[in-house]
Coordinates of C-alpha atoms (C1' of nucleotides) in Angstrom, one line a residue:
Chain A
X1 CA 21.1 15.1 -24.4
X2 CA 17.7 13.6 -24.2
X3 CA 18.8 10.2 -24.0
X4 CA 19.6 10.5 -20.3
X5 CA 16.0 11.1 -19.4
X6 CA 15.0 8.1 -21.6
X7 CA 17.1 6.3 -19.2
X8 CA 15.8 7.6 -16.2
X9 CA 12.2 7.1 -16.8
X10 CA 10.7 3.7 -17.6
X11 CA 10.0 3.0 -21.2
X12 CA 6.2 2.2 -20.5
X13 CA 5.6 5.6 -19.0
X14 CA 7.4 7.4 -22.0
X15 CA 5.0 5.1 -24.1
X16 CA 2.0 6.5 -22.3
X17 CA 2.7 10.0 -23.3
X18 CA 2.7 8.8 -26.9
X19 CA 6.2 9.1 -27.4
X20 CA 6.3 5.9 -29.5
X21 CA 9.3 4.5 -31.3
X22 CA 9.6 3.8 -34.8
X23 CA 8.2 0.5 -36.0
X24 CA 11.1 -1.7 -35.4
X25 CA 12.5 -4.8 -36.9
X26 CA 11.1 -8.1 -35.7
X27 CA 7.6 -9.6 -35.9
X28 CA 4.6 -7.5 -35.5
X29 CA 3.6 -6.8 -32.0
X30 CA 0.5 -8.6 -31.0
X31 CA -0.4 -6.6 -28.1
X32 CA -0.5 -2.9 -27.2
X33 CA 0.4 -1.3 -24.0
X34 CA -3.2 0.3 -23.8
X35 CA -4.8 -3.1 -24.5
X36 CA -2.8 -4.7 -21.5
X37 CA -3.7 -1.9 -19.1
X38 CA -7.3 -2.0 -20.0
X39 CA -7.4 -5.7 -19.5
X40 CA -5.9 -5.3 -16.1
X41 CA -8.3 -2.6 -15.1
X42 CA -11.2 -4.9 -16.1
X43 CA -9.8 -7.8 -14.1
X44 CA -9.3 -5.3 -11.1
X45 CA -12.9 -3.9 -11.7
X46 CA -14.4 -7.3 -11.5
X47 CA -12.3 -9.4 -9.3
X48 CA -10.4 -6.8 -7.2
X49 CA -6.8 -5.7 -7.2
X50 CA -5.4 -8.8 -5.7
X51 CA -6.6 -10.9 -8.6
X52 CA -4.4 -8.7 -11.0
X53 CA -1.4 -11.1 -11.7
X54 CA 0.7 -11.1 -14.8
X55 CA -0.7 -14.5 -15.6
X56 CA -4.3 -13.5 -15.0
X57 CA -4.0 -10.3 -17.2
X58 CA -2.1 -12.4 -19.9
X59 CA -5.1 -15.0 -19.8
X60 CA -7.5 -12.1 -20.2
X61 CA -5.8 -11.2 -23.4
X62 CA -5.5 -14.8 -24.7
X63 CA -1.8 -14.4 -24.3
X64 CA 0.9 -15.8 -22.0
X65 CA 2.3 -14.3 -18.8
X66 CA 5.7 -13.6 -20.3
X67 CA 4.4 -11.8 -23.3
X68 CA 3.4 -9.0 -21.2
X69 CA 7.1 -8.5 -20.2
X70 CA 7.9 -7.2 -23.8
X71 CA 5.7 -4.2 -22.9
X72 CA 6.5 -3.8 -19.3
X73 CA 9.6 -4.1 -17.3
X74 CA 7.9 -4.7 -13.9
X75 CA 4.4 -5.2 -12.4
X76 CA 4.8 -1.9 -10.8
X77 CA 4.8 -0.2 -14.1
X78 CA 1.5 -1.9 -14.8
X79 CA 0.1 -0.7 -11.6
X80 CA 1.2 2.9 -12.2
X81 CA -0.5 2.7 -15.6
X82 CA -3.7 1.2 -14.3
X83 CA -4.0 4.0 -11.8
X84 CA -3.5 6.6 -14.5
X85 CA -6.1 5.1 -16.8
X86 CA -8.6 4.4 -14.0
X87 CA -8.6 8.0 -12.5
X88 CA -8.8 9.3 -16.1
X89 CA -8.4 13.1 -16.8
X90 CA -10.0 15.6 -14.6
X91 CA -13.5 16.7 -15.7
X92 CA -13.5 20.1 -17.4
X93 CA -13.9 23.0 -15.0
X94 CA -16.7 25.5 -15.4
X95 CA -15.5 28.9 -16.2
X96 CA -15.4 31.7 -13.6
X97 CA -16.2 29.6 -10.6
X98 CA -13.6 31.4 -8.4
X99 CA -10.8 29.4 -6.8
X100 CA -12.6 28.4 -3.8
X101 CA -15.5 26.7 -5.6
X102 CA -13.0 25.5 -8.1
X103 CA -11.0 23.6 -5.5
X104 CA -14.2 22.3 -3.8
X105 CA -15.2 20.8 -7.2
X106 CA -11.8 19.5 -8.0
X107 CA -11.7 17.7 -4.6
X108 CA -15.0 16.3 -5.2
X109 CA -14.3 15.1 -8.6
X110 CA -11.2 13.6 -7.4
X111 CA -12.9 11.7 -4.7
X112 CA -15.7 10.5 -7.2
X113 CA -12.9 9.4 -9.7
X114 CA -11.2 7.2 -6.9
X115 CA -14.3 5.8 -5.5
X116 CA -15.4 4.6 -9.1
X117 CA -12.6 2.1 -8.9
X118 CA -12.0 1.7 -5.2
X119 CA -8.9 -0.3 -5.9
X120 CA -7.2 2.7 -7.0
X121 CA -7.0 3.8 -3.1
X122 CA -4.2 1.3 -2.6
X123 CA -2.3 2.5 -5.6
X124 CA -2.3 6.2 -4.7
X125 CA 0.5 5.6 -2.1
X126 CA 3.1 7.7 -3.8
X127 CA 6.1 5.6 -5.2
X128 CA 7.9 8.6 -7.0
X129 CA 7.1 11.9 -8.4
X130 CA 3.7 12.0 -10.4
X131 CA 4.8 11.2 -13.9
X132 CA 1.7 9.8 -15.7
X133 CA -0.4 12.0 -17.9
X134 CA -3.7 11.9 -16.2
X135 CA -2.0 12.4 -12.9
X136 CA -0.2 15.5 -14.1
X137 CA -3.4 16.7 -15.7
X138 CA -5.1 16.6 -12.2
X139 CA -2.3 18.4 -10.9
X140 CA -2.3 21.0 -13.6
X141 CA -6.0 21.7 -13.2
X142 CA -5.4 22.3 -9.4
X143 CA -2.6 24.7 -10.2
X144 CA -4.5 26.6 -12.8
X145 CA -7.4 27.1 -10.4
X146 CA -5.2 29.0 -8.0
X147 CA -3.6 30.9 -10.9
X148 CA -4.9 34.5 -9.9
X149 CA -4.6 34.0 -6.2
X150 CA -1.3 35.6 -5.9
X151 CA 0.1 32.5 -4.1
X152 CA 3.7 31.7 -4.9
X153 CA 4.1 28.5 -6.8
X154 CA 5.5 26.6 -3.8
X155 CA 2.3 27.5 -1.7
X156 CA 0.2 26.4 -4.5
X157 CA 1.9 22.9 -4.4
X158 CA 1.8 22.9 -0.6
X159 CA -2.0 23.6 -0.9
X160 CA -2.4 20.8 -3.4
X161 CA -0.6 18.4 -0.9
X162 CA -3.0 19.4 1.8
X163 CA -6.2 19.0 -0.4
X164 CA -5.2 15.9 -2.2
X165 CA -4.0 14.4 1.1
X166 CA -7.5 15.0 2.5
X167 CA -9.2 13.4 -0.4
X168 CA -6.8 10.3 -0.2
X169 CA -6.9 9.5 3.5
X170 CA -10.7 10.1 3.6
X171 CA -11.2 7.8 0.7
X172 CA -8.9 5.4 2.3
X173 CA -11.0 5.0 5.3
X174 CA -14.2 4.9 3.2
X175 CA -12.8 2.3 1.1
X176 CA -11.7 0.1 4.0
X177 CA -15.3 0.0 5.0
X178 CA -17.0 -0.3 1.6
X179 CA -14.6 -2.9 0.3
X180 CA -15.2 -5.1 3.2
X181 CA -17.5 -7.6 1.6
X182 CA -16.0 -10.2 4.0
X183 CA -18.6 -11.0 6.5
X184 CA -16.0 -11.6 9.2
X185 CA -14.6 -8.2 9.1
X186 CA -18.0 -6.5 8.5
X187 CA -18.9 -7.9 11.8
X188 CA -16.0 -6.2 13.0
X189 CA -17.3 -2.8 12.5
X190 CA -20.6 -3.6 14.1
X191 CA -18.6 -5.0 17.0
X192 CA -16.6 -1.8 17.1
X193 CA -18.8 0.2 19.5
X194 CA -18.9 -2.5 22.3
X195 CA -15.1 -3.2 21.7
X196 CA -14.4 0.5 22.3
X197 CA -16.8 0.4 25.6
X198 CA -14.8 -2.5 26.9
X199 CA -11.4 -0.8 26.2
X200 CA -12.3 2.4 27.5
X201 CA -13.4 1.1 30.9
X202 CA -11.9 2.2 34.2
X203 CA -10.9 5.7 33.1
X204 CA -8.9 4.5 30.3
X205 CA -8.9 6.7 27.2
X206 CA -11.3 9.3 28.4
X207 CA -11.2 11.3 25.1
X208 CA -12.4 8.4 23.2
X209 CA -14.9 7.4 25.8
X210 CA -16.4 11.1 25.8
X211 CA -16.8 10.8 22.1
X212 CA -18.2 7.4 22.4
X213 CA -20.8 8.5 24.9
X214 CA -21.6 11.3 22.7
X215 CA -22.7 8.8 20.1
X216 CA -19.9 9.8 17.6
X217 CA -19.0 6.2 16.7
X218 CA -22.4 4.9 15.9
X219 CA -23.1 7.4 13.4
X220 CA -25.4 7.4 10.3
X221 CA -24.2 6.0 7.0
X222 CA -24.0 9.7 5.7
X223 CA -21.3 10.4 8.4
X224 CA -18.5 9.8 5.8
X225 CA -19.8 12.5 3.3
X226 CA -20.2 15.0 6.2
X227 CA -16.8 14.3 7.5
X228 CA -15.3 14.8 4.1
X229 CA -17.1 18.1 3.6
X230 CA -16.2 19.2 6.9
X231 CA -12.5 18.7 6.5
X232 CA -12.5 20.2 3.0
X233 CA -14.2 23.4 4.3
X234 CA -11.8 23.8 7.1
X235 CA -8.9 23.5 4.9
X236 CA -10.3 25.7 2.3
X237 CA -11.1 28.3 5.1
X238 CA -7.5 28.1 6.2
X239 CA -6.4 28.8 2.5
X240 CA -8.9 31.6 2.1
X241 CA -7.6 33.4 5.2
X242 CA -4.0 33.1 4.1
X243 CA -5.1 34.4 0.5
X244 CA -6.7 37.3 2.0
X245 CA -3.7 38.0 4.2
X246 CA -1.5 38.4 1.1
X247 CA -3.7 40.8 -0.8
Chain B
X1 CA -22.3 -12.1 26.3
X2 CA -18.8 -10.9 25.8
X3 CA -17.8 -14.1 23.8
X4 CA -19.2 -12.5 20.5
X5 CA -16.6 -9.7 20.7
X6 CA -14.0 -12.3 21.3
X7 CA -15.0 -13.8 18.1
X8 CA -15.3 -10.5 16.3
X9 CA -11.7 -9.1 17.0
X10 CA -8.5 -11.2 16.4
X11 CA -7.2 -12.9 19.5
X12 CA -3.9 -11.4 19.0
X13 CA -5.3 -7.9 19.2
X14 CA -7.1 -8.9 22.4
X15 CA -3.8 -10.1 23.6
X16 CA -2.1 -6.8 22.9
X17 CA -4.5 -5.3 25.5
X18 CA -3.3 -7.6 28.0
X19 CA -6.3 -9.7 28.1
X20 CA -4.3 -12.8 28.7
X21 CA -5.9 -16.3 29.2
X22 CA -4.9 -18.3 32.1
X23 CA -1.9 -20.7 31.7
X24 CA -3.6 -23.5 29.6
X25 CA -2.9 -27.1 29.6
X26 CA -0.3 -28.1 27.0
X27 CA 3.5 -27.5 27.0
X28 CA 5.0 -24.1 28.1
X29 CA 4.9 -21.5 25.3
X30 CA 8.4 -21.0 24.0
X31 CA 7.7 -17.6 22.3
X32 CA 5.6 -14.4 23.5
X33 CA 3.6 -12.2 21.1
X34 CA 5.6 -9.3 22.1
X35 CA 9.0 -11.0 21.5
X36 CA 7.6 -12.0 17.9
X37 CA 6.5 -8.4 17.2
X38 CA 9.8 -7.0 18.5
X39 CA 11.8 -9.3 16.2
X40 CA 9.6 -8.5 13.4
X41 CA 10.3 -4.7 14.0
X42 CA 14.0 -5.3 14.3
X43 CA 14.0 -7.1 11.0
X44 CA 12.0 -4.2 9.2
X45 CA 14.2 -1.5 10.9
X46 CA 17.3 -3.1 9.5
X47 CA 16.3 -4.7 6.2
X48 CA 13.1 -2.9 5.3
X49 CA 9.4 -4.1 5.4
X50 CA 9.7 -6.4 2.4
X51 CA 12.3 -8.5 4.4
X52 CA 9.6 -9.2 7.0
X53 CA 8.4 -12.7 6.1
X54 CA 7.1 -15.3 8.5
X55 CA 10.1 -17.4 8.1
X56 CA 12.6 -14.4 8.4
X57 CA 11.0 -13.5 11.7
X58 CA 11.0 -17.2 12.8
X59 CA 14.7 -17.4 12.0
X60 CA 15.4 -14.1 13.9
X61 CA 13.9 -15.9 16.9
X62 CA 15.7 -19.2 16.3
X63 CA 12.2 -20.6 15.7
X64 CA 10.5 -22.1 12.8
X65 CA 8.1 -20.5 10.4
X66 CA 5.0 -22.2 11.5
X67 CA 5.5 -21.8 15.4
X68 CA 4.4 -18.1 14.9
X69 CA 1.1 -19.2 13.9
X70 CA 0.2 -20.4 17.3
X71 CA 0.4 -16.7 18.3
X72 CA -0.9 -14.9 15.1
X73 CA -3.6 -16.1 12.8
X74 CA -2.3 -14.2 9.7
X75 CA 0.4 -12.1 8.7
X76 CA -1.7 -9.1 8.6
X77 CA -2.2 -9.4 12.3
X78 CA 1.7 -9.2 12.8
X79 CA 1.8 -6.1 10.6
X80 CA -1.0 -4.3 12.7
X81 CA 0.9 -5.2 15.9
X82 CA 4.1 -4.0 14.4
X83 CA 2.8 -0.7 13.6
X84 CA 1.4 -0.2 17.0
X85 CA 4.6 -1.0 18.8
X86 CA 6.8 1.0 16.3
X87 CA 4.5 4.1 16.9
X88 CA 4.6 3.7 20.4
X89 CA 2.3 6.0 22.7
X90 CA 2.1 9.7 22.1
X91 CA 4.7 11.7 24.1
X92 CA 3.1 13.3 27.1
X93 CA 1.5 16.7 26.4
X94 CA 2.8 19.7 28.2
X95 CA -0.3 21.1 30.3
X96 CA -2.0 24.4 29.2
X97 CA -0.8 24.6 25.9
X98 CA -4.1 25.5 24.2
X99 CA -5.8 23.4 21.6
X100 CA -4.0 25.0 19.0
X101 CA -0.5 24.4 20.1
X102 CA -1.6 21.1 21.4
X103 CA -2.7 20.0 17.9
X104 CA 0.5 21.3 16.4
X105 CA 2.5 19.4 18.8
X106 CA 0.4 16.4 18.2
X107 CA 0.9 16.5 14.5
X108 CA 4.6 17.0 14.9
X109 CA 5.1 14.2 17.2
X110 CA 3.2 11.9 14.9
X111 CA 5.1 12.7 12.0
X112 CA 8.4 12.1 14.0
X113 CA 7.0 8.9 15.4
X114 CA 6.3 7.6 11.7
X115 CA 9.6 8.8 10.1
X116 CA 11.5 7.1 13.0
X117 CA 10.4 3.9 11.4
X118 CA 9.7 5.0 7.7
X119 CA 8.3 1.4 6.9
X120 CA 5.3 2.1 9.1
X121 CA 4.2 4.7 6.3
X122 CA 3.0 1.8 4.2
X123 CA 1.2 0.2 7.2
X124 CA -1.0 3.4 7.9
X125 CA -3.3 2.5 5.2
X126 CA -6.5 1.8 7.3
X127 CA -7.7 -1.9 7.0
X128 CA -10.4 -1.3 9.6
X129 CA -11.1 0.8 12.6
X130 CA -8.3 1.7 14.7
X131 CA -8.1 -1.0 17.5
X132 CA -4.6 -1.4 18.8
X133 CA -3.6 0.2 22.1
X134 CA -1.3 2.8 20.8
X135 CA -3.3 3.8 17.9
X136 CA -6.3 4.5 20.1
X137 CA -3.9 6.3 22.5
X138 CA -3.1 8.8 19.8
X139 CA -6.6 9.3 19.0
X140 CA -7.4 9.8 22.6
X141 CA -4.9 12.4 23.0
X142 CA -6.2 14.2 20.0
X143 CA -9.7 14.1 21.3
X144 CA -8.5 15.4 24.9
X145 CA -6.8 18.4 23.2
X146 CA -10.0 19.5 21.6
X147 CA -11.9 18.8 24.9
X148 CA -12.7 22.5 25.9
X149 CA -13.4 23.8 22.3
X150 CA -17.0 23.2 22.4
X151 CA -16.9 21.3 19.2
X152 CA -19.2 18.3 19.0
X153 CA -17.7 15.0 19.0
X154 CA -18.5 14.2 15.4
X155 CA -16.5 17.6 14.5
X156 CA -13.6 16.3 16.7
X157 CA -13.3 13.0 14.9
X158 CA -13.5 14.8 11.5
X159 CA -10.8 17.2 12.6
X160 CA -8.7 14.3 13.6
X161 CA -9.1 12.8 10.1
X162 CA -8.1 16.1 8.4
X163 CA -5.0 16.6 10.5
X164 CA -3.9 12.8 10.6
X165 CA -4.7 12.7 6.9
X166 CA -2.2 15.6 6.4
X167 CA 0.4 13.9 8.4
X168 CA 0.0 10.6 6.7
X169 CA -0.1 11.9 3.0
X170 CA 2.9 14.3 3.7
X171 CA 4.8 11.6 5.2
X172 CA 4.2 9.3 2.5
X173 CA 5.7 11.6 -0.1
X174 CA 8.7 12.2 2.2
X175 CA 9.2 8.6 2.7
X176 CA 8.9 7.8 -1.0
X177 CA 11.9 10.3 -1.5
X178 CA 13.8 9.1 1.6
X179 CA 13.5 5.4 1.2
X180 CA 14.8 5.7 -2.4
X181 CA 18.1 4.2 -1.7
X182 CA 18.1 2.5 -5.1
X183 CA 20.3 4.6 -7.4
X184 CA 18.1 4.0 -10.2
X185 CA 14.9 5.7 -8.8
X186 CA 17.2 8.4 -7.2
X187 CA 18.3 9.5 -10.5
X188 CA 14.5 9.7 -11.3
X189 CA 14.1 12.5 -9.0
X190 CA 16.9 14.5 -10.3
X191 CA 15.6 13.7 -13.7
X192 CA 12.2 14.9 -12.8
X193 CA 12.7 18.5 -13.7
X194 CA 13.8 18.0 -17.2
X195 CA 11.0 15.4 -17.6
X196 CA 8.4 18.0 -16.8
X197 CA 10.0 20.5 -18.9
X198 CA 9.9 18.2 -21.8
X199 CA 6.2 17.0 -21.1
X200 CA 5.0 20.6 -20.6
X201 CA 6.1 21.8 -24.0
X202 CA 4.0 23.2 -26.8
X203 CA 1.5 24.8 -24.3
X204 CA 0.7 21.6 -22.6
X205 CA -0.1 21.6 -18.8
X206 CA 0.2 25.3 -18.5
X207 CA -0.3 25.3 -14.6
X208 CA 2.6 22.9 -14.1
X209 CA 4.7 24.8 -16.4
X210 CA 4.2 27.9 -14.7
X211 CA 5.1 26.5 -11.3
X212 CA 8.2 24.8 -13.0
X213 CA 9.3 28.1 -14.4
X214 CA 8.9 29.7 -10.8
X215 CA 11.4 27.2 -9.7
X216 CA 8.8 25.2 -7.5
X217 CA 10.1 21.9 -8.4
X218 CA 13.7 22.4 -7.8
X219 CA 13.5 23.1 -4.4
X220 CA 15.8 23.0 -1.5
X221 CA 15.9 20.1 0.8
X222 CA 13.9 21.7 3.5
X223 CA 11.0 22.4 1.2
X224 CA 9.3 19.1 2.8
X225 CA 9.4 20.6 6.2
X226 CA 8.0 24.0 4.9
X227 CA 5.3 22.2 3.1
X228 CA 4.3 20.3 6.0
X229 CA 3.9 23.3 8.3
X230 CA 2.1 25.4 5.5
X231 CA -0.5 22.8 5.4
X232 CA -0.7 22.3 9.1
X233 CA -1.1 26.0 9.7
X234 CA -3.8 26.3 7.1
X235 CA -5.9 23.6 8.3
X236 CA -5.5 24.7 11.9
X237 CA -6.7 28.3 10.7
X238 CA -9.8 26.8 9.3
X239 CA -10.4 24.8 12.4
X240 CA -9.7 28.1 14.6
X241 CA -12.1 30.0 12.5
X242 CA -14.8 27.4 12.9
X243 CA -14.4 27.2 16.7
X244 CA -14.5 30.9 16.7
X245 CA -17.8 30.9 14.9
X246 CA -19.3 28.5 17.5
X247 CA -18.4 30.7 20.5
Chain C
dC1 C1' -1.4 -42.5 36.3
dT2 C1' -4.1 -41.5 32.3
dC3 C1' -6.2 -38.4 29.5
dT4 C1' -6.8 -34.4 27.1
dT5 C1' -5.1 -30.2 25.2
dC6 C1' -1.9 -27.6 23.6
dT7 C1' 2.9 -27.1 21.9
dG8 C1' 6.7 -26.6 18.1
dC9 C1' 7.3 -27.6 13.7
dG10 C1' 8.1 -30.8 9.3
dT11 C1' 5.8 -31.3 5.1
dA12 C1' 3.1 -29.9 1.2
dT13 C1' 0.3 -26.9 -1.8
dG14 C1' -0.6 -23.4 -4.7
dG15 C1' 0.4 -18.9 -5.7
dC16 C1' 3.6 -15.2 -7.3
dA17 C1' 7.1 -12.1 -10.2
dT18 C1' 10.3 -12.8 -13.1
dA19 C1' 15.3 -14.6 -15.4
dC20 C1' 16.7 -16.9 -19.4
dG21 C1' 16.8 -18.7 -24.0
dC22 C1' 14.8 -20.7 -28.1
dG23 C1' 12.7 -20.9 -32.5
dG24 C1' 10.6 -18.2 -35.6
dT25 C1' 9.5 -13.4 -38.1
dA26 C1' 9.8 -9.5 -40.7
dC27 C1' 12.2 -5.4 -41.6
dT28 C1' 17.0 -3.6 -43.4
dG29 C1' 21.0 -3.1 -46.3
dC30 C1' 23.0 -5.0 -49.8
Chain D
dG1 C1' 15.5 -10.8 -54.0
dC2 C1' 18.4 -12.3 -50.5
dA3 C1' 21.0 -12.3 -46.2
dG4 C1' 21.4 -10.7 -41.8
dT5 C1' 19.7 -9.2 -37.7
dA6 C1' 16.9 -7.4 -34.1
dC7 C1' 12.8 -8.3 -32.1
dC8 C1' 8.6 -11.2 -31.3
dG9 C1' 5.7 -14.6 -28.3
dC10 C1' 6.3 -17.7 -24.9
dG11 C1' 7.9 -22.3 -22.5
dT12 C1' 10.5 -23.4 -18.7
dA13 C1' 12.5 -22.9 -14.5
dT14 C1' 13.8 -20.5 -10.0
dG15 C1' 13.2 -19.0 -5.7
dC16 C1' 10.3 -16.6 -3.1
dC17 C1' 5.8 -16.3 -0.2
dA18 C1' 1.5 -17.3 3.2
dT19 C1' -0.5 -20.9 5.2
dA20 C1' -3.3 -25.8 5.5
dC21 C1' -2.6 -29.9 7.8
dG22 C1' -1.2 -33.3 10.9
dC23 C1' 2.0 -35.6 13.9
dA24 C1' 4.9 -36.4 18.0
dG25 C1' 5.6 -35.2 22.4
dA26 C1' 4.8 -32.2 26.7
dA27 C1' 2.4 -30.9 30.7
dG28 C1' -1.5 -29.7 33.4
dA29 C1' -6.2 -32.0 35.1
dG30 C1' -8.8 -35.6 36.9

DNA sequence: CTCTTCTGCGTATGGCATACGCGGTACTGC
DNA sequence: GCAGTACCGCGTATGCCATACGCAGAAGAG
């Protein structure tokens, strides 16, 4: 009955939900899943996601590479669990905010949680349905915020897709700039405006050229925050209009 | 003068803009950048993005691995150019559509262009400012559609971020399902609803549970299309309200 | 006709995920 | 208390990968 779902979902994800098995036969386990994941998160925080290899994580634990495979079937499982613990659970929501302020807060918290560990950005690309505890907790909070709006459940999910998509895509661009510690590609951003100017010459790409001449590409460092807020407000305006049209 | 920007942007990207150098000294070149990129796109289409290795592409051309490095500094450059040619230029826009229908059409075309080569999804994660010809052409079309709306250029860019973010994130999820040819993970989707039911027991995750009981997770195959349209309409509603408030 | 510069490409390096199997451990059933 | 067994950590090995380096030869420049 339940044994089928045990097969369909990786054992390590089951384990993350606390569905531990009885203490089996062999020798005592020297490691824990949580310990492995924490070590991997530490490595990612300190040396970047590319430094997270099975051998590097093993070394961090004073263990060997292959020992980890007694806890994880593949590296992808490790990455999924790293994402889950790095994001953490959503912060508790103040009562009585109303759905709009609630979603605003949700999106802002989500953005902050991601940027607290910028390498999570690259792991947010969905590889399957959300299945880890914290990921589902964020989804759950979102759905609860919309509880009393009268939206059908499928519209709630579609709204979550819109808002979290905005957070994700915005944060991806932010991270692409922020994470650029390499001086070579940092130079690329400063060379961007002259590059665009060259490429938009002779009447090519008039839309880009107009934006360029309006100074939209040489913006102040707070432009990212303002763009995030702008998109979020537009999206919420649209949701609000739709909710009103239902009542 | 211009030589600085030549340094800041990879030579292969300059080459993609047709800024070819004079036929230099040595032996004739046996390959072309376009030929390499086309071969790589072919491999990705037929065998998936993971099959695209320098040696596989070299073999496709009857050439060696290292020959490619006379045309590309790194594999990342190849991937950037693959993305650009796979997306292609935006289809010409019917005249007089009005900005709203225009953006709708833009987003729909963009989604179709991505899904025509589903592996592009993974390459859309921004690694720097958009710099290749077709990427900038899509951006340009978007900005031109908003030409007469009275929006400041920075708002136009923020709007583009919102809409393209929606397209990207939606298509990412769609692709995560579509590309799942592996029977093991296909099973995971069908096992998802029972999994959620198990995990939302005992009052946990009430928001998810409510959506589950409303049947929102066991939806028909056209749910993806409807969710895409829903999010797009909400976003455009918000933009429309904002544009009205300016006039 | 030589010289220089660029070509394709062979070889080598260091990294990676992970398959496989061994020797030993500690719980289970007798 | 003892055998059996299932599971442990982990050494070794395989087959990928991107790419650094340098060489031999080709072809335009003088």
